[in-house]
Amino acid sequence: MDRVPVLKLGDILIVSIQIDLQDQSVLALQEDLADKVVATGARGVIIDITAVEIVDSFIGRMLATIAAISRMLDAETVVVGMRPAVAITLVELGLSLGGVRTALNLEKGVALLNHLEGSRIAAAVQ
Amino acid sequence: MGVTLSVPTDAGRRRIEELLQENEERVLKRWLEIAGSSSSSHVDRSSLAGQLRELYQALRQSLDGSGDSDLRGLLAELSRSRARQGFTPTETAVVVFGLKEALYESIETDGSPEALRGFIWFSQLIDDLGLLTMENYAAAREKVIIDQAEQLLELSTPVVKLWEGIVAVPLVGTLDSARTQVVMEKLLQTLVDTGSEHAVIDITGVPAVDTQVAQHLLKTVVAARLMGAECVISGIRPQIAHTIVTLGIEFGDIVTKASLADALAHALRESGVEFVSRKTRVAVRTEED
Amino acid sequence: MTTPAELPVNSNSDVVLVRQHVRTTAIDVGLSLVDQTKVVTAASELARNALVYAGGGQVRVEIVHNGIRKGLRLVFSDEGPGIPDIEQALTDGWTTGGGLGLGLSGSRRLVDEFDLKSAPGEGTLITVTKWAR
């Protein structure tokens, strides 16, 4: 089974999915990420799916679960780079990925996390 | 009938082939008469004669077993050229069927049971060829329609950039399901290619929407969100708003604006651009002086 | 790739192979990128269903014709427990396997034709077709 590598950049964890995902790889990634968030104290997780050709209900549920777990561990998750065909298919499938933040690409994903962190600090100051 | 049935098909077929060879000129002449009279007035006799002769040769070759593709090719060409000249497919098929009548006269003169038996076989063969011209005609028509539909789809999908990070699709004309889908796919792809986080779908030029089209619009907005971009729908006419509400389609929290200008202003505000009114023009002029 | 092809669905890696084969065939048929994605996603859902609910099965991938239109047909079959209430199984959100309940109902929306035959104890046969536009 292939494991998806988790990269750390500052206080953000970056996962770039480059393989055709098997269900076990998906579950392994879910565990790896939760462990890493706690170990590194990361404040954000970015999952790059630019290379992913399909997202079915299993992978969609994995994305939502990762976002929920990370939020519990005080990190925001952003899914970036979803292809138009994948997005259209997900809508048709009836999957909304509720609670998952999205951005067009990695750069905008990082900007979104920084923006969220900014408003978090602003809220703390008040 | 008992006589004809006792003759094997092979013998009948051989007799027909012989007759086709022996009476070539006579059959051709008669065929030309029949074909010429059945078609409308705008027929060019000499070119028709040439075409029929070619067909006749190809048919005989095909019976010899020395190649069937030539006959089919010629038939396809015949139905194409006649379709261009404005003949109906029926008129073209009748030309082919005319060969039966033309040959029948030679068979009557011959009068042998083999020839009569063979005529049934020959008649089926010609029927198939006639149907083939019909098929060719329909296929040619179908191709024209498909090409035109594709051209229309390409024509009608402009995605324009309004501002850095803001793109728009001005939809004009009647939206059917296929066209809406193509436009929407193109819009989403443009979002990725240009890194735009805001899109405006302007439907000012759309006279009416049905349930399916409204659903496609909605799905596009949701798909754009999944990708990390926001869509605004502008230019909804009163009748369309009425239709959407009557059909019970939920637009939910999707932003709608009256005009493209309002939608652009909204998108600019969302992307953090602020407007500051300058002093009046008069004041600007005095500064320049 | 040869068509029609019979592929087994007995493990998670088979699901990935089914997806890849369906993708290649969909390209051969001339489906648009979005339609390719839809039919591959449907294949993934149905293959996983066969695996989870019936412990495995197989799928036949074939190219079909309707006049001048070409299409891609997938036939999933398994000898599992079958589906007692098909209408219920096709409802959004209905699940007995702990999933989202979108596998069957969602797949149906992703294809042009969807046919489900099943009875308790007699396995399940699902035929889906996607036509090139």
PDB file of N, CA, C and O in Angstrom, chain A residues 15-58:
ATOM      1  N   VAL A  15      -0.323  18.209   2.348  1.00  0.00           N
ATOM      2  CA  VAL A  15      -0.448  16.869   1.790  1.00  0.00           C
ATOM      3  C   VAL A  15      -0.793  17.025   0.318  1.00  0.00           C
ATOM      4  O   VAL A  15      -1.759  17.693  -0.022  1.00  0.00           O
ATOM      5  N   SER A  16       0.021  16.457  -0.553  1.00  0.00           N
ATOM      6  CA  SER A  16      -0.292  16.526  -1.968  1.00  0.00           C
ATOM      7  C   SER A  16      -0.545  15.114  -2.472  1.00  0.00           C
ATOM      8  O   SER A  16       0.343  14.274  -2.475  1.00  0.00           O
ATOM      9  N   ILE A  17      -1.785  14.849  -2.877  1.00  0.00           N
ATOM     10  CA  ILE A  17      -2.146  13.488  -3.285  1.00  0.00           C
ATOM     11  C   ILE A  17      -1.811  13.303  -4.761  1.00  0.00           C
ATOM     12  O   ILE A  17      -2.356  13.996  -5.614  1.00  0.00           O
ATOM     13  N   GLN A  18      -0.893  12.409  -5.041  1.00  0.00           N
ATOM     14  CA  GLN A  18      -0.405  12.235  -6.413  1.00  0.00           C
ATOM     15  C   GLN A  18      -0.716  10.857  -6.977  1.00  0.00           C
ATOM     16  O   GLN A  18      -0.315  10.533  -8.079  1.00  0.00           O
ATOM     17  N   ILE A  19      -1.381  10.002  -6.166  1.00  0.00           N
ATOM     18  CA  ILE A  19      -1.624   8.637  -6.626  1.00  0.00           C
ATOM     19  C   ILE A  19      -3.127   8.358  -6.681  1.00  0.00           C
ATOM     20  O   ILE A  19      -3.913   9.098  -6.107  1.00  0.00           O
ATOM     21  N   ASP A  20      -3.503   7.317  -7.404  1.00  0.00           N
ATOM     22  CA  ASP A  20      -4.880   6.856  -7.410  1.00  0.00           C
ATOM     23  C   ASP A  20      -5.142   6.204  -6.055  1.00  0.00           C
ATOM     24  O   ASP A  20      -4.603   5.143  -5.756  1.00  0.00           O
ATOM     25  N   LEU A  21      -5.949   6.856  -5.244  1.00  0.00           N
ATOM     26  CA  LEU A  21      -6.079   6.460  -3.843  1.00  0.00           C
ATOM     27  C   LEU A  21      -6.814   5.143  -3.630  1.00  0.00           C
ATOM     28  O   LEU A  21      -7.913   4.948  -4.133  1.00  0.00           O
ATOM     29  N   GLN A  22      -6.169   4.273  -2.847  1.00  0.00           N
ATOM     30  CA  GLN A  22      -6.843   3.067  -2.380  1.00  0.00           C
ATOM     31  C   GLN A  22      -7.492   3.385  -1.051  1.00  0.00           C
ATOM     32  O   GLN A  22      -7.031   4.266  -0.334  1.00  0.00           O
ATOM     33  N   ASP A  23      -8.535   2.643  -0.706  1.00  0.00           N
ATOM     34  CA  ASP A  23      -9.232   2.972   0.536  1.00  0.00           C
ATOM     35  C   ASP A  23      -8.313   2.930   1.761  1.00  0.00           C
ATOM     36  O   ASP A  23      -8.400   3.779   2.637  1.00  0.00           O
ATOM     37  N   GLN A  24      -7.396   1.939   1.789  1.00  0.00           N
ATOM     38  CA  GLN A  24      -6.505   1.866   2.959  1.00  0.00           C
ATOM     39  C   GLN A  24      -5.578   3.070   3.045  1.00  0.00           C
ATOM     40  O   GLN A  24      -5.306   3.571   4.129  1.00  0.00           O
ATOM     41  N   SER A  25      -5.086   3.531   1.876  1.00  0.00           N
ATOM     42  CA  SER A  25      -4.213   4.707   1.870  1.00  0.00           C
ATOM     43  C   SER A  25      -4.957   5.905   2.444  1.00  0.00           C
ATOM     44  O   SER A  25      -4.392   6.719   3.175  1.00  0.00           O
ATOM     45  N   VAL A  26      -6.250   5.989   2.119  1.00  0.00           N
ATOM     46  CA  VAL A  26      -7.070   7.093   2.606  1.00  0.00           C
ATOM     47  C   VAL A  26      -7.161   7.048   4.127  1.00  0.00           C
ATOM     48  O   VAL A  26      -6.965   8.062   4.809  1.00  0.00           O
ATOM     49  N   LEU A  27      -7.424   5.846   4.656  1.00  0.00           N
ATOM     50  CA  LEU A  27      -7.555   5.707   6.107  1.00  0.00           C
ATOM     51  C   LEU A  27      -6.221   5.980   6.803  1.00  0.00           C
ATOM     52  O   LEU A  27      -6.169   6.632   7.845  1.00  0.00           O
ATOM     53  N   ALA A  28      -5.115   5.492   6.180  1.00  0.00           N
ATOM     54  CA  ALA A  28      -3.787   5.709   6.752  1.00  0.00           C
ATOM     55  C   ALA A  28      -3.482   7.203   6.801  1.00  0.00           C
ATOM     56  O   ALA A  28      -2.949   7.703   7.803  1.00  0.00           O
ATOM     57  N   LEU A  29      -3.839   7.908   5.727  1.00  0.00           N
ATOM     58  CA  LEU A  29      -3.582   9.346   5.668  1.00  0.00           C
ATOM     59  C   LEU A  29      -4.325  10.062   6.788  1.00  0.00           C
ATOM     60  O   LEU A  29      -3.779  10.945   7.453  1.00  0.00           O
ATOM     61  N   GLN A  30      -5.565   9.644   7.019  1.00  0.00           N
ATOM     62  CA  GLN A  30      -6.378  10.246   8.068  1.00  0.00           C
ATOM     63  C   GLN A  30      -5.668  10.152   9.418  1.00  0.00           C
ATOM     64  O   GLN A  30      -5.561  11.129  10.144  1.00  0.00           O
ATOM     65  N   GLU A  31      -5.107   8.949   9.732  1.00  0.00           N
ATOM     66  CA  GLU A  31      -4.410   8.753  11.004  1.00  0.00           C
ATOM     67  C   GLU A  31      -3.113   9.546  11.044  1.00  0.00           C
ATOM     68  O   GLU A  31      -2.828  10.238  12.021  1.00  0.00           O
ATOM     69  N   ASP A  32      -2.312   9.431   9.964  1.00  0.00           N
ATOM     70  CA  ASP A  32      -1.031  10.137   9.909  1.00  0.00           C
ATOM     71  C   ASP A  32      -1.212  11.622  10.185  1.00  0.00           C
ATOM     72  O   ASP A  32      -0.442  12.235  10.934  1.00  0.00           O
ATOM     73  N   LEU A  33      -2.251  12.203   9.545  1.00  0.00           N
ATOM     74  CA  LEU A  33      -2.459  13.644   9.673  1.00  0.00           C
ATOM     75  C   LEU A  33      -2.790  14.033  11.104  1.00  0.00           C
ATOM     76  O   LEU A  33      -2.218  14.985  11.652  1.00  0.00           O
ATOM     77  N   ALA A  34      -3.696  13.284  11.724  1.00  0.00           N
ATOM     78  CA  ALA A  34      -4.090  13.597  13.099  1.00  0.00           C
ATOM     79  C   ALA A  34      -2.857  13.545  14.011  1.00  0.00           C
ATOM     80  O   ALA A  34      -2.627  14.452  14.826  1.00  0.00           O
ATOM     81  N   ASP A  35      -2.029  12.489  13.847  1.00  0.00           N
ATOM     82  CA  ASP A  35      -0.803  12.366  14.661  1.00  0.00           C
ATOM     83  C   ASP A  35       0.103  13.563  14.455  1.00  0.00           C
ATOM     84  O   ASP A  35       0.607  14.152  15.415  1.00  0.00           O
ATOM     85  N   LYS A  36       0.293  13.936  13.165  1.00  0.00           N
ATOM     86  CA  LYS A  36       1.230  15.027  12.853  1.00  0.00           C
ATOM     87  C   LYS A  36       0.735  16.368  13.390  1.00  0.00           C
ATOM     88  O   LYS A  36       1.537  17.192  13.825  1.00  0.00           O
ATOM     89  N   VAL A  37      -0.585  16.591  13.302  1.00  0.00           N
ATOM     90  CA  VAL A  37      -1.123  17.869  13.788  1.00  0.00           C
ATOM     91  C   VAL A  37      -0.786  18.020  15.266  1.00  0.00           C
ATOM     92  O   VAL A  37      -0.309  19.072  15.706  1.00  0.00           O
ATOM     93  N   VAL A  38      -0.983  16.944  16.021  1.00  0.00           N
ATOM     94  CA  VAL A  38      -0.698  17.002  17.455  1.00  0.00           C
ATOM     95  C   VAL A  38       0.805  17.143  17.685  1.00  0.00           C
ATOM     96  O   VAL A  38       1.257  17.995  18.459  1.00  0.00           O
ATOM     97  N   ALA A  39       1.626  16.347  16.981  1.00  0.00           N
ATOM     98  CA  ALA A  39       3.069  16.339  17.188  1.00  0.00           C
ATOM     99  C   ALA A  39       3.699  17.693  16.859  1.00  0.00           C
ATOM    100  O   ALA A  39       4.638  18.122  17.518  1.00  0.00           O
ATOM    101  N   THR A  40       3.206  18.374  15.826  1.00  0.00           N
ATOM    102  CA  THR A  40       3.844  19.615  15.387  1.00  0.00           C
ATOM    103  C   THR A  40       3.114  20.860  15.880  1.00  0.00           C
ATOM    104  O   THR A  40       3.625  21.962  15.742  1.00  0.00           O
ATOM    105  N   GLY A  41       1.926  20.685  16.428  1.00  0.00           N
ATOM    106  CA  GLY A  41       1.147  21.850  16.834  1.00  0.00           C
ATOM    107  C   GLY A  41       0.765  22.730  15.666  1.00  0.00           C
ATOM    108  O   GLY A  41       0.678  23.947  15.789  1.00  0.00           O
ATOM    109  N   ALA A  42       0.566  22.098  14.507  1.00  0.00           N
ATOM    110  CA  ALA A  42       0.246  22.865  13.303  1.00  0.00           C
ATOM    111  C   ALA A  42      -1.084  23.594  13.471  1.00  0.00           C
ATOM    112  O   ALA A  42      -1.981  23.117  14.164  1.00  0.00           O
ATOM    113  N   ARG A  43      -1.201  24.763  12.830  1.00  0.00           N
ATOM    114  CA  ARG A  43      -2.457  25.513  12.913  1.00  0.00           C
ATOM    115  C   ARG A  43      -3.268  25.370  11.626  1.00  0.00           C
ATOM    116  O   ARG A  43      -4.404  25.832  11.545  1.00  0.00           O
ATOM    117  N   GLY A  44      -2.661  24.749  10.632  1.00  0.00           N
ATOM    118  CA  GLY A  44      -3.397  24.596   9.383  1.00  0.00           C
ATOM    119  C   GLY A  44      -2.986  23.345   8.626  1.00  0.00           C
ATOM    120  O   GLY A  44      -1.855  22.870   8.741  1.00  0.00           O
ATOM    121  N   VAL A  45      -3.930  22.780   7.876  1.00  0.00           N
ATOM    122  CA  VAL A  45      -3.662  21.614   7.032  1.00  0.00           C
ATOM    123  C   VAL A  45      -4.134  21.934   5.620  1.00  0.00           C
ATOM    124  O   VAL A  45      -5.250  22.423   5.444  1.00  0.00           O
ATOM    125  N   ILE A  46      -3.255  21.701   4.647  1.00  0.00           N
ATOM    126  CA  ILE A  46      -3.678  21.905   3.261  1.00  0.00           C
ATOM    127  C   ILE A  46      -3.611  20.569   2.528  1.00  0.00           C
ATOM    128  O   ILE A  46      -2.581  19.889   2.552  1.00  0.00           O
ATOM    129  N   ILE A  47      -4.715  20.186   1.927  1.00  0.00           N
ATOM    130  CA  ILE A  47      -4.736  18.955   1.132  1.00  0.00           C
ATOM    131  C   ILE A  47      -4.859  19.341  -0.336  1.00  0.00           C
ATOM    132  O   ILE A  47      -5.866  19.929  -0.753  1.00  0.00           O
ATOM    133  N   ASP A  48      -3.806  19.058  -1.090  1.00  0.00           N
ATOM    134  CA  ASP A  48      -3.775  19.439  -2.502  1.00  0.00           C
ATOM    135  C   ASP A  48      -4.265  18.267  -3.349  1.00  0.00           C
ATOM    136  O   ASP A  48      -3.643  17.204  -3.383  1.00  0.00           O
ATOM    137  N   ILE A  49      -5.403  18.457  -4.044  1.00  0.00           N
ATOM    138  CA  ILE A  49      -5.942  17.366  -4.862  1.00  0.00           C
ATOM    139  C   ILE A  49      -5.897  17.728  -6.350  1.00  0.00           C
ATOM    140  O   ILE A  49      -6.697  17.220  -7.150  1.00  0.00           O
ATOM    141  N   THR A  50      -4.941  18.589  -6.720  1.00  0.00           N
ATOM    142  CA  THR A  50      -4.804  18.993  -8.129  1.00  0.00           C
ATOM    143  C   THR A  50      -4.680  17.782  -9.046  1.00  0.00           C
ATOM    144  O   THR A  50      -5.213  17.765 -10.155  1.00  0.00           O
ATOM    145  N   ALA A  51      -3.950  16.740  -8.574  1.00  0.00           N
ATOM    146  CA  ALA A  51      -3.690  15.587  -9.436  1.00  0.00           C
ATOM    147  C   ALA A  51      -4.762  14.509  -9.315  1.00  0.00           C
ATOM    148  O   ALA A  51      -4.677  13.477  -9.972  1.00  0.00           O
ATOM    149  N   VAL A  52      -5.756  14.744  -8.462  1.00  0.00           N
ATOM    150  CA  VAL A  52      -6.764  13.702  -8.229  1.00  0.00           C
ATOM    151  C   VAL A  52      -7.840  13.755  -9.313  1.00  0.00           C
ATOM    152  O   VAL A  52      -8.454  14.793  -9.536  1.00  0.00           O
ATOM    153  N   GLU A  53      -8.034  12.620 -10.001  1.00  0.00           N
ATOM    154  CA  GLU A  53      -8.964  12.605 -11.138  1.00  0.00           C
ATOM    155  C   GLU A  53     -10.398  12.322 -10.742  1.00  0.00           C
ATOM    156  O   GLU A  53     -11.321  12.696 -11.449  1.00  0.00           O
ATOM    157  N   ILE A  54     -10.591  11.609  -9.634  1.00  0.00           N
ATOM    158  CA  ILE A  54     -11.965  11.442  -9.154  1.00  0.00           C
ATOM    159  C   ILE A  54     -12.011  11.490  -7.626  1.00  0.00           C
ATOM    160  O   ILE A  54     -11.072  11.077  -6.941  1.00  0.00           O
ATOM    161  N   VAL A  55     -13.105  12.045  -7.123  1.00  0.00           N
ATOM    162  CA  VAL A  55     -13.382  11.994  -5.690  1.00  0.00           C
ATOM    163  C   VAL A  55     -14.741  11.325  -5.571  1.00  0.00           C
ATOM    164  O   VAL A  55     -15.744  11.866  -6.008  1.00  0.00           O
ATOM    165  N   ASP A  56     -14.762  10.119  -5.006  1.00  0.00           N
ATOM    166  CA  ASP A  56     -16.051   9.457  -4.803  1.00  0.00           C
ATOM    167  C   ASP A  56     -16.507   9.693  -3.368  1.00  0.00           C
ATOM    168  O   ASP A  56     -15.866  10.440  -2.619  1.00  0.00           O
ATOM    169  N   SER A  57     -17.622   9.071  -2.970  1.00  0.00           N
ATOM    170  CA  SER A  57     -18.177   9.405  -1.660  1.00  0.00           C
ATOM    171  C   SER A  57     -17.220   8.998  -0.536  1.00  0.00           C
ATOM    172  O   SER A  57     -17.167   9.642   0.502  1.00  0.00           O
ATOM    173  N   PHE A  58     -16.408   7.958  -0.773  1.00  0.00           N
ATOM    174  CA  PHE A  58     -15.472   7.525   0.268  1.00  0.00           C
ATOM    175  C   PHE A  58     -14.395   8.573   0.499  1.00  0.00           C
ATOM    176  O   PHE A  58     -14.112   8.977   1.633  1.00  0.00           O
TER     177      PHE A  58
END
